[in-house]
Structure formats: C-alpha cells, structure tokens
Amino acid sequence: MPQLAETYACAPSTERGRGILISGDPKSNSILYCNGRSVIIRYLDRPLDVQVYGEHGYPARWRGTRPMESGSPPVTCQVRCGSGEPTMSSC
C-alpha cells in the first residue's frame, strides 16, 4: 500500500471583504491559520513540516491560541503550545 511521503500546506482561504487571521508562535517558529474545515500549522524554519487538522464538521474560524480549559464554540479548533511544539486536540 502506498505511504504518504510529504504534505504540502495550502494557503489561507480568502473571502471578499474579510481579513485573513494568521497566528504566530515565536517559541516554535510556527504560524497557524484556517482553510475551509482545516486548521494548518506551518513551521517557518521547516517548510515541509506541516500539521493539518481536518476533522471539523463546519468551517473552522481561527481565534488564536488559548488554554484548553477555556471553552469555545465547536467551530474553533483548540491548539496546545505547552511543550514548545503546537499540537492539535480534538474540537
């Protein structure tokens, strides 16, 4: 069976009259943004190292990183950056 060799990140989605929300994390040198139902984590110093969370039932809206304890609507993915490397949790 073929194995996935590389993942190339998509660009942030755009919509006329709305800005693009991109969040950065200086500790891990990464940026985070949404595209449709997916949340993308890209590392600026490792462009081919990409994490994609795509299990949203509705279009994702990025509101920034915050602790897991603070509740949020189901359309917002929560991202942990505690260990220096951002990791995605289920939404």
XYZ file of C-alpha atoms in Angstrom:
91
model
C 0.000 0.000 0.000
C 1.394 3.475 -0.855
C 2.562 5.643 2.025
C 2.193 9.412 2.299
C 5.631 10.884 1.636
C 5.032 14.626 2.075
C 2.242 17.046 2.932
C 2.196 20.430 1.235
C 0.260 23.105 3.082
C -2.461 25.067 1.343
C -2.645 28.846 1.510
C -5.126 30.532 3.853
C -8.598 30.782 2.363
C -9.792 34.227 1.353
C -13.196 35.830 1.219
C -14.012 39.205 -0.231
C -14.237 41.900 2.423
C -12.741 39.776 5.240
C -9.227 39.709 6.597
C -7.075 36.608 6.971
C -6.304 35.614 10.565
C -2.827 34.163 10.960
C -1.443 33.465 14.420
C 2.250 33.061 15.166
C 4.139 31.270 17.929
C 7.689 32.602 18.425
C 8.701 29.646 20.649
C 8.209 27.043 17.921
C 8.659 29.453 14.979
C 5.287 28.416 13.537
C 2.181 30.040 12.083
C -1.406 28.791 12.301
C -4.377 29.528 10.041
C -7.629 28.048 8.750
C -8.669 26.934 5.302
C -12.230 25.669 4.991
C -12.695 22.915 7.574
C -8.971 22.534 8.231
C -6.536 24.175 10.645
C -2.959 24.367 9.341
C 0.267 24.612 11.382
C 3.342 25.562 9.348
C 6.887 25.854 10.673
C 8.821 28.760 9.203
C 12.221 27.099 9.592
C 10.963 23.710 8.264
C 8.593 24.460 5.349
C 7.815 20.801 4.581
C 6.932 20.023 8.228
C 3.159 20.686 8.257
C 0.354 19.590 10.586
C -3.225 19.593 9.301
C -6.312 19.053 11.450
C -9.287 18.469 9.178
C -11.980 16.815 11.300
C -14.249 19.845 11.697
C -17.892 19.418 10.763
C -18.201 23.115 9.931
C -15.842 25.741 8.504
C -13.087 26.479 11.012
C -12.576 30.004 12.315
C -9.268 30.872 13.897
C -9.420 32.910 17.106
C -5.862 32.398 18.348
C -4.224 30.049 20.807
C -5.669 29.746 24.278
C -5.695 27.237 27.146
C -7.828 24.120 26.767
C -9.805 24.923 29.945
C -11.488 27.978 28.420
C -14.470 26.661 26.475
C -15.010 27.678 22.891
C -17.610 27.099 20.177
C -17.343 23.829 18.232
C -16.233 25.661 15.077
C -12.978 26.770 16.732
C -10.127 24.296 16.976
C -8.054 24.476 20.150
C -4.294 24.226 19.854
C -1.877 23.496 22.686
C 1.562 25.057 22.657
C 2.672 23.942 26.121
C 5.738 21.887 25.192
C 7.059 24.430 22.706
C 5.627 22.483 19.763
C 1.993 23.234 18.846
C -0.228 20.162 18.809
C -3.884 19.938 17.840
C -6.556 18.492 20.046
C -9.985 17.252 19.095
C -12.527 20.027 18.778
